[in-house]
Short mmCIF file of C-alpha atoms and ligand atoms in Angstrom, two decimals:
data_model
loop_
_atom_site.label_atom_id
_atom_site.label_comp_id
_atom_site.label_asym_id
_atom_site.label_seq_id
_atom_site.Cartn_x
_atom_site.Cartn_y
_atom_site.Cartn_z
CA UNK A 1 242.44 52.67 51.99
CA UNK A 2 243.94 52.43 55.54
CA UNK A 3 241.90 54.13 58.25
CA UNK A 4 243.23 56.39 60.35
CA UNK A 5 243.78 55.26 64.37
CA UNK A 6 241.39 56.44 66.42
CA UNK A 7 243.35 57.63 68.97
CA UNK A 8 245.47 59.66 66.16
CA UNK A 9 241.90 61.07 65.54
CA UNK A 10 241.55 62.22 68.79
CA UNK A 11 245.05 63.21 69.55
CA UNK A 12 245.63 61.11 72.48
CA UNK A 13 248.00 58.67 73.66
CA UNK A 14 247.22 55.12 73.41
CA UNK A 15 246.72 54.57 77.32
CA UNK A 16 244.70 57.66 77.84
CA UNK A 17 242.17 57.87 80.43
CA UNK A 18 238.41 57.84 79.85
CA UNK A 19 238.17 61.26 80.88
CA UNK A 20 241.03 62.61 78.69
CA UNK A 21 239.40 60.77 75.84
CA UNK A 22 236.05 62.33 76.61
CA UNK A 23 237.43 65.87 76.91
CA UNK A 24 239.52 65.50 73.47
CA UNK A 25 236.29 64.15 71.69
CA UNK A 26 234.70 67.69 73.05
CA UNK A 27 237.37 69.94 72.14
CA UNK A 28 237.11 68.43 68.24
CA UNK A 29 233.23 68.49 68.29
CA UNK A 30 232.93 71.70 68.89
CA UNK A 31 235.73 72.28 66.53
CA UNK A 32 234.19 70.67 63.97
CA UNK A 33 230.71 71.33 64.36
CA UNK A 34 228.77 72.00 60.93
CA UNK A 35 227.32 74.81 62.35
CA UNK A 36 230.43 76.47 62.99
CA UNK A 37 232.07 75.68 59.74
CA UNK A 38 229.56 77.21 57.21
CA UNK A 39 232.70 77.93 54.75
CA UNK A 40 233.62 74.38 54.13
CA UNK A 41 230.78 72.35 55.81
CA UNK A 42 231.26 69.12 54.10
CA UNK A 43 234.71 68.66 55.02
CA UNK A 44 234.20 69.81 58.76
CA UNK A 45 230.56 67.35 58.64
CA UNK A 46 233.27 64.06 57.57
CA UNK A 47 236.14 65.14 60.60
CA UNK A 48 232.83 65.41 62.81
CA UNK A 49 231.94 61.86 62.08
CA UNK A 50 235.50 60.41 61.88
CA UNK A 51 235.83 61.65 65.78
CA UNK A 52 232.59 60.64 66.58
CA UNK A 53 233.32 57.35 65.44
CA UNK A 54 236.48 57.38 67.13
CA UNK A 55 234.89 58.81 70.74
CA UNK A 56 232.10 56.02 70.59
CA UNK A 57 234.34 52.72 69.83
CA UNK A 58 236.88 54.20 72.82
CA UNK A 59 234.42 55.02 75.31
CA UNK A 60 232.80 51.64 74.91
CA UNK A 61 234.85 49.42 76.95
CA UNK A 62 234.23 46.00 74.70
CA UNK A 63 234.67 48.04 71.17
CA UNK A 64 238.25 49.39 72.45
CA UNK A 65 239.34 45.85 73.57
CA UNK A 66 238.68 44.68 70.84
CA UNK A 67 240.12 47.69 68.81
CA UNK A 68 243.64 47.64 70.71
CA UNK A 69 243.98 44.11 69.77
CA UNK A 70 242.28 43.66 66.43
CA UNK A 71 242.89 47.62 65.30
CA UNK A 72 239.93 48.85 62.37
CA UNK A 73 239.50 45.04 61.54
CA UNK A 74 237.62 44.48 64.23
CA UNK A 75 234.96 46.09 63.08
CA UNK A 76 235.45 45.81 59.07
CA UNK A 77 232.46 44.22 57.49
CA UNK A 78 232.47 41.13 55.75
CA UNK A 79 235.28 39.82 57.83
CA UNK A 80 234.06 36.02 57.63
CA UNK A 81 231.08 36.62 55.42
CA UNK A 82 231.38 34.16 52.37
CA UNK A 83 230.31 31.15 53.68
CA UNK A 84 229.76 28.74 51.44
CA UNK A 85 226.20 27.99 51.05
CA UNK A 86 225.00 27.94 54.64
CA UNK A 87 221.92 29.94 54.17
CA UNK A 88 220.72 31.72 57.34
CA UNK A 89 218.08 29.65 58.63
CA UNK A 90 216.23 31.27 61.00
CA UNK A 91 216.21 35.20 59.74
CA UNK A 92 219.03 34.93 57.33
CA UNK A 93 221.78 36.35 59.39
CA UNK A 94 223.87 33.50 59.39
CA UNK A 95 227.14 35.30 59.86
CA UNK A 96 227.80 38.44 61.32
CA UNK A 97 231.10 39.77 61.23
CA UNK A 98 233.78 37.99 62.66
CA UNK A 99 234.76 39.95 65.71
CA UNK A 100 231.32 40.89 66.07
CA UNK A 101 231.66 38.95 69.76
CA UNK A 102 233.14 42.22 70.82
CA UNK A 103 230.24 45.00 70.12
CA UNK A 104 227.07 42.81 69.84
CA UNK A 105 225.66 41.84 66.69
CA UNK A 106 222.45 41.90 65.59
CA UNK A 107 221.35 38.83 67.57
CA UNK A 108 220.93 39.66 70.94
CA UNK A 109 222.73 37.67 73.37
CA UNK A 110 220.85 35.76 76.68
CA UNK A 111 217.70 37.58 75.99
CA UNK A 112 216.38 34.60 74.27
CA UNK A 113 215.33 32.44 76.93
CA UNK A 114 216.96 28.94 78.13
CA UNK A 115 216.83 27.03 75.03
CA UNK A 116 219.12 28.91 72.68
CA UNK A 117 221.24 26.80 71.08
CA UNK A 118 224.83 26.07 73.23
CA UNK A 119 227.97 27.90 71.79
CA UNK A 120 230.72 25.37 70.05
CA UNK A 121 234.59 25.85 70.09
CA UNK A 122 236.20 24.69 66.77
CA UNK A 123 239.92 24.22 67.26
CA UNK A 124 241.67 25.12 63.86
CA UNK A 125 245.50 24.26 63.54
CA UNK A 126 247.67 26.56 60.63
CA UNK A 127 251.06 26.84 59.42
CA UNK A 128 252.76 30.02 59.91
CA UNK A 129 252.08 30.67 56.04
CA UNK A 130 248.74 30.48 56.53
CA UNK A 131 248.67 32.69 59.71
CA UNK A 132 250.48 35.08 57.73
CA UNK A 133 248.76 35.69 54.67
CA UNK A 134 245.11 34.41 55.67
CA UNK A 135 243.49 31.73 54.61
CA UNK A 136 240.03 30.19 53.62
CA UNK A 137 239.59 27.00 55.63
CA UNK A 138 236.49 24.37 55.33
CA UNK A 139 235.72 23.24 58.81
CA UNK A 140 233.15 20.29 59.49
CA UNK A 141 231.78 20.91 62.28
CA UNK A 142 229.35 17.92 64.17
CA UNK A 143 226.69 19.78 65.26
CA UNK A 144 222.39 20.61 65.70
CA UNK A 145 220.88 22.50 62.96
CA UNK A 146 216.98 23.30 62.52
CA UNK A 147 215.20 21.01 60.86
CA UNK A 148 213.89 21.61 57.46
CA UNK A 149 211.02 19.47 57.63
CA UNK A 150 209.30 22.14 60.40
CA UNK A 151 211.71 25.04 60.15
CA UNK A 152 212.24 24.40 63.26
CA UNK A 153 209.33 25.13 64.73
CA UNK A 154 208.81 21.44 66.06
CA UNK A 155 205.54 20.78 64.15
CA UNK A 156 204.74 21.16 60.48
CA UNK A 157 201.67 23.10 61.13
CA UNK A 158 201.68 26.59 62.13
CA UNK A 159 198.61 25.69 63.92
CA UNK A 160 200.01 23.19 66.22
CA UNK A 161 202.18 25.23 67.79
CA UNK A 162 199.67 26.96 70.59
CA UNK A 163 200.28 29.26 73.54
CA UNK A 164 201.38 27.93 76.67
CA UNK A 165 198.75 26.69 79.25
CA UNK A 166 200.96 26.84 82.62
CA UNK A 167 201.79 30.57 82.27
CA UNK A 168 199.82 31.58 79.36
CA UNK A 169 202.38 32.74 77.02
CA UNK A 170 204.57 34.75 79.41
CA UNK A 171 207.20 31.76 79.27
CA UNK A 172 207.45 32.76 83.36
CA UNK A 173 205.49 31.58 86.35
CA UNK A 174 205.30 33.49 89.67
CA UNK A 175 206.06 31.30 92.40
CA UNK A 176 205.75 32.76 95.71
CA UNK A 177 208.56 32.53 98.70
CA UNK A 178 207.40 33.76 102.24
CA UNK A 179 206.60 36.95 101.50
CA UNK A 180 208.78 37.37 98.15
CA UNK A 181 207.28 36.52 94.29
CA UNK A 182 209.52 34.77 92.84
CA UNK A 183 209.45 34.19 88.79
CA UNK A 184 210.55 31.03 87.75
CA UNK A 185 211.05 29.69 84.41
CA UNK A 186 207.62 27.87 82.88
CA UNK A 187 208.04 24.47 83.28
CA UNK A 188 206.13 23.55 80.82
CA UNK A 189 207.22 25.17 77.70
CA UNK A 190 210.79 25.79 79.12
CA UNK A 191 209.94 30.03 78.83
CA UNK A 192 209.15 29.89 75.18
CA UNK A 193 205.56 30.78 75.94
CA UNK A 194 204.51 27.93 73.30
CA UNK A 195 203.89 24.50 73.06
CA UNK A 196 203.76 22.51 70.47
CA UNK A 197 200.56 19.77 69.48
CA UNK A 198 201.72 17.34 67.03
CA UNK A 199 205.40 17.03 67.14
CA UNK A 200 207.27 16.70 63.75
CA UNK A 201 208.20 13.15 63.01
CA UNK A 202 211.53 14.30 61.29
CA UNK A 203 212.74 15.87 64.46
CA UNK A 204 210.28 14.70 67.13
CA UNK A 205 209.14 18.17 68.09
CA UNK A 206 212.91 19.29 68.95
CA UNK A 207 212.97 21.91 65.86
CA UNK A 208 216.44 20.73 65.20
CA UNK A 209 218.58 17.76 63.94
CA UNK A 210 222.28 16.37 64.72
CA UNK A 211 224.25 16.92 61.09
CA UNK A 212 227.57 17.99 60.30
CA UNK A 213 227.98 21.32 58.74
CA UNK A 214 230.77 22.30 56.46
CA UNK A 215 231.67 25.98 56.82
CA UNK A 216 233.88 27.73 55.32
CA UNK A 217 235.88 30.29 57.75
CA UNK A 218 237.69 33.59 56.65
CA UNK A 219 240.61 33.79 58.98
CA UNK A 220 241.98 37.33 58.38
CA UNK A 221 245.84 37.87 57.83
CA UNK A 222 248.20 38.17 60.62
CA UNK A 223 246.25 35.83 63.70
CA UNK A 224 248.40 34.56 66.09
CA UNK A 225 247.90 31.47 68.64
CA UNK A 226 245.32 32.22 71.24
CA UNK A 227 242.95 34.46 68.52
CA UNK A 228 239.45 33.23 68.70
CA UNK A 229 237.15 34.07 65.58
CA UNK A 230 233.49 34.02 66.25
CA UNK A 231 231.10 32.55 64.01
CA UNK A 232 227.70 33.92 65.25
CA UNK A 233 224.81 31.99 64.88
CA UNK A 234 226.74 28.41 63.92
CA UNK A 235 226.72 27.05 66.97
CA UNK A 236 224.10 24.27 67.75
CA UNK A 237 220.39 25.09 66.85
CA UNK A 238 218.68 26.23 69.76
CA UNK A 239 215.25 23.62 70.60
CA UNK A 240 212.09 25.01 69.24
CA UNK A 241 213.46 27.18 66.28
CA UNK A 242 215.36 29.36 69.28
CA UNK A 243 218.14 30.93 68.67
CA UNK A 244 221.32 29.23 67.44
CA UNK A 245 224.30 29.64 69.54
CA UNK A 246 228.14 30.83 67.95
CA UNK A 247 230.69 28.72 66.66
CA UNK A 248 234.49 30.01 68.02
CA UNK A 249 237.34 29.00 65.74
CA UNK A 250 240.39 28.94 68.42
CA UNK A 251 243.43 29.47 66.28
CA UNK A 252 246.92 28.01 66.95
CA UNK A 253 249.66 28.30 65.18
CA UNK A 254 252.41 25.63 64.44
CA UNK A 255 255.79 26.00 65.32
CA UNK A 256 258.10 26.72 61.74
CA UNK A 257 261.40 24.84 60.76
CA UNK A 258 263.00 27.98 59.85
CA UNK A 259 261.26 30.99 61.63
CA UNK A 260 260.23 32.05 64.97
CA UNK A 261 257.10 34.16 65.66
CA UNK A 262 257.85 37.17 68.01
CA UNK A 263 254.23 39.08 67.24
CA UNK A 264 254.63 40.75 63.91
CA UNK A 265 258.16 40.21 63.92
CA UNK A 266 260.10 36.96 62.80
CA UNK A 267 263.35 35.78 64.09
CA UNK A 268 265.79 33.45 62.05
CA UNK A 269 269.44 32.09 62.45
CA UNK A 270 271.84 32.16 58.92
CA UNK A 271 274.72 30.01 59.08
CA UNK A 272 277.32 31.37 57.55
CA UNK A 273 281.15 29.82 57.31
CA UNK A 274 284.59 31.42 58.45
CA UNK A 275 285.21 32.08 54.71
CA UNK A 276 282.02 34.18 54.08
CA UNK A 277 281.94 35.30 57.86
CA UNK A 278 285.70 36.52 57.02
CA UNK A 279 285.56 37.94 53.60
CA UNK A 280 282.01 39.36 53.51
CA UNK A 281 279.99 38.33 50.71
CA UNK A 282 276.00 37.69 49.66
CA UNK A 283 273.77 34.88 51.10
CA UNK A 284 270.35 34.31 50.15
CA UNK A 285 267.51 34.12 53.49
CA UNK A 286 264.19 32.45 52.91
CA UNK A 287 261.29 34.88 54.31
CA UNK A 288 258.01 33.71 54.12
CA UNK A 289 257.39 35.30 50.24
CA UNK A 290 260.34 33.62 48.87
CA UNK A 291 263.97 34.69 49.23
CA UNK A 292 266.07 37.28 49.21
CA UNK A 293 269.14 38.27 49.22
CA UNK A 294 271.61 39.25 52.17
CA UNK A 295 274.55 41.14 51.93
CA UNK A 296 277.07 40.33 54.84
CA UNK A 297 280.30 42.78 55.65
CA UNK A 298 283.49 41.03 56.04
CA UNK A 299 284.48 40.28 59.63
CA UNK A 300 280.88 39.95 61.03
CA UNK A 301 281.19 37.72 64.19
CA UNK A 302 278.65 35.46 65.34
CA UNK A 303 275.60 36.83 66.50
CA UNK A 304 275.21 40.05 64.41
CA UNK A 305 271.55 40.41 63.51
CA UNK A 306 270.74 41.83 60.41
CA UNK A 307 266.67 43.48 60.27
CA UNK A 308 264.73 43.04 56.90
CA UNK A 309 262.17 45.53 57.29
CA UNK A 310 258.63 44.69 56.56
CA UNK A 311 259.62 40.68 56.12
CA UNK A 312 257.35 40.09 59.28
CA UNK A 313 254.00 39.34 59.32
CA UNK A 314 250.96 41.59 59.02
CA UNK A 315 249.79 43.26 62.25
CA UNK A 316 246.37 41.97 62.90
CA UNK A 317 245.49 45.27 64.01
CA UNK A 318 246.64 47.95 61.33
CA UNK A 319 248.54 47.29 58.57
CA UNK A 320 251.97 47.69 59.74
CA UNK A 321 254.55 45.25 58.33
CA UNK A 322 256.77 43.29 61.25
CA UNK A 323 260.33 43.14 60.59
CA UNK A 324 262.39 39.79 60.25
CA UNK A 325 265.27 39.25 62.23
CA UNK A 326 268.51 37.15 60.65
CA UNK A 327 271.10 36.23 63.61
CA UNK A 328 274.65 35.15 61.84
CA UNK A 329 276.16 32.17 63.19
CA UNK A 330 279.32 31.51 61.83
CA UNK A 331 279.84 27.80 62.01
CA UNK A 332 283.05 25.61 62.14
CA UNK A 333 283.82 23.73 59.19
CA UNK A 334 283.28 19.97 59.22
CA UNK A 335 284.62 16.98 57.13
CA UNK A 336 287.51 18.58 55.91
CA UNK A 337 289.16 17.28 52.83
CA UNK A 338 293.12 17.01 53.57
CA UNK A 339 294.00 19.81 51.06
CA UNK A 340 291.66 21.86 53.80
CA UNK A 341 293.00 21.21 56.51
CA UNK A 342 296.46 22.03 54.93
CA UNK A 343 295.14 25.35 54.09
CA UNK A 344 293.67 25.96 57.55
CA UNK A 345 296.98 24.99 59.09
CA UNK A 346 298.53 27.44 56.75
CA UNK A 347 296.45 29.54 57.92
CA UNK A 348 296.69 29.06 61.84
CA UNK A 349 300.64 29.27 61.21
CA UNK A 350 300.33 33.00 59.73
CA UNK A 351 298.53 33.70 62.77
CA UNK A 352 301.03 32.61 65.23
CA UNK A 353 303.83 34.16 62.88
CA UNK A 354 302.12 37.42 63.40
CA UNK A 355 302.31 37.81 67.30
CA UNK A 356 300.17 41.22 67.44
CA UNK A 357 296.53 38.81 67.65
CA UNK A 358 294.82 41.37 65.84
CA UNK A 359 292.92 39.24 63.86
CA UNK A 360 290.96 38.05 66.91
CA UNK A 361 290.45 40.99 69.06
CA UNK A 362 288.01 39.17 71.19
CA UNK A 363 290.39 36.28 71.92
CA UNK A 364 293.36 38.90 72.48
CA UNK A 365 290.59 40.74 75.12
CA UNK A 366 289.63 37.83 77.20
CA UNK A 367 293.32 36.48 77.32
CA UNK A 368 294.48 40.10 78.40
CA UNK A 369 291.95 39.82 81.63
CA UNK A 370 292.55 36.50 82.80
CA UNK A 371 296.17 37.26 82.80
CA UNK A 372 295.01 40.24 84.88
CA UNK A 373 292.68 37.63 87.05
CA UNK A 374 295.64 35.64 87.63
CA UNK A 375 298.05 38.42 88.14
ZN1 ZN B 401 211.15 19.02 62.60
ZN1 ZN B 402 204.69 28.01 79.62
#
């Protein structure tokens, strides 16, 4: 069911100011209140929470980025769950949502000390098809995982892993400045807090391994060149069983034979010949589900641009249609047989014999002003 925009929700206009969003989300609060709508309470209680959900994801600078470029699927669930059997090591949560970059997932970000795991960019190249309708890619991806011998806790006893000596488990030291206490990062234990006794022999204490994982990636329909999708958590394993870091899948598009990308919309040219340009008639246009068919008006000049509506691409954010574009070119005719060119000359001679030049107003036109020019 398609969700309705949040700033229809709210009644305001898509570049609204903070404080004009804040003072609609008051007005409809009140409004809406349960308390104040005894008589049909359950209705009111769902408006209350459809503007409240609306008020929060606009007031929150990150969430309506991501909203005015993504629309309600930035925040759908399950965009990019379904990875194929990459269990979560490390707590299970081995993919959030894809645009969960925007609003912070569950993992917190930089909290985790120096040796989370580094973030990896994936570049991913599609087709326009694929861009269009979605698709399911397997990426490999070179990377460090946790080791499975130690979980990734460096050692294959619990036991062995013992609280830091330098700065006693605080991961920090205080080093002092002149007059200023400074705290530093624990040398010894690189602000984990633990070290660890016997390293494991699998990954020499390091908690993680080099391997190449195959993931598979949900990329949603409608992403254009530039999109980034973020995988959290499938970046490289962090050292120690820390913290992975995320995987970005940076989307670009190739350039089509027959179509050209404007956003939603798609532009494409349709040569037609004199004949059909002249007489009007039916061609058939490829879109990108297979082709239909165009009706074109007798005397349509070069240029004319017929719109098929919703033969565009997906909005990303929303699902509005985009339209497709077909610009008529009428082309001169090539490789005439002689019986062709007779008829053409035929042709050109009833034009001269009729002196009015009415079938070519645009000819008549420009010939009328430069005798004026030269006049
Ligand atoms: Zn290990
Ligand atoms: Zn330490």
């Amino acid at each position: 069911m398609a969700k309705k925009d949040y700033y229809e929700i709210l009644g305001v206009s898509k570049n609204a100011t903070e404080s004009e969003i804040k003072k609609a989300y008051k007005r409809l609060a009140m409004k809406y209140h349960p308390d104040k709508n005894q008589d049909n309470k359950a209705e009111a209680e769902a408006k209350f929470k459809e503007v409240k959900e609306a008020y929060e994801i606009l007031t929150d600078e990150q969430k309506k980025a991501a909203y005015d470029q993504y629309g309600h699927a930035a925040f759908e669930q399950g965009f990019g769950a379904g990875a194929g059997g990459f269990g979560g090591f490390g707590g299970g949560s081995a993919f959030d949502d894809i645009f969960s970059d925007f609003f912070g997932g569950g993992r917190g970000r930089g909290g985790h000390g120096p040796s989370r795991g580094a973030d990896l960019q994936y570049n991913i190249t599609l087709t326009l098809e694929e861009a269009a309708a979605g698709v399911k890619k397997e990426i490999k991806v070179p990377t460090w995982v946790s080791c499975d011998t130690c979980h990734g806790q460096g050692t294959e006893k619990a036991s062995d892993v013992v609280t830091c000596d330098t700065c006693h488990g605080a991961g920090v030291v205080q080093m002092r400045q002149g007059f200023f206490a400074v705290q530093q990062e624990c040398p010894t234990c690189h602000g984990r807090g633990k070290v660890v006794k016997n390293p494991c022999k699998k990954c020499h204490g390091e908690g993680r391994i080099q391997k190449t994982k195959t993931l598979s990636v949900t990329i949603p329909a409608g992403v254009d060149t530039g999109n980034r999708i973020r995988l959290s958590g499938e970046g490289e394993a962090g050292l120690n069983g820390a913290p992975a870091g995320d995987l970005y899948v940076q989307v670009q598009v190739r350039s089509h034979a027959i179509f050209e990308r404007d956003g939603s919309n798609l532009h494409c040219e349709i040569p037609i010949n004199i004949a059909l340009a002249s007489l009007g008639g039916e061609v058939e246009v490829p879109t990108l589900n297979g082709k239909v068919s165009l009706t074109i008006p007798a005397e349509t000049q070069t240029g004319k641009m017929f719109r098929l509506r919703g033969k565009g691409i997906k909005s990303l954010r929303g699902s509005a249609m985009g339209d497709l574009y077909c610009h008529v070119v009428v082309e001169t005719p090539v490789n005439l047989t002689n019986k062709q060119k007779e008829l053409l000359k035929e042709l050109s001679e009833s034009f001269k014999a009729d002196k009015s030049s009415k079938h070519s107003p645009k000819e008549k036109s420009f010939f009328d002003k430069v005798k004026k020019f030269f006049g």
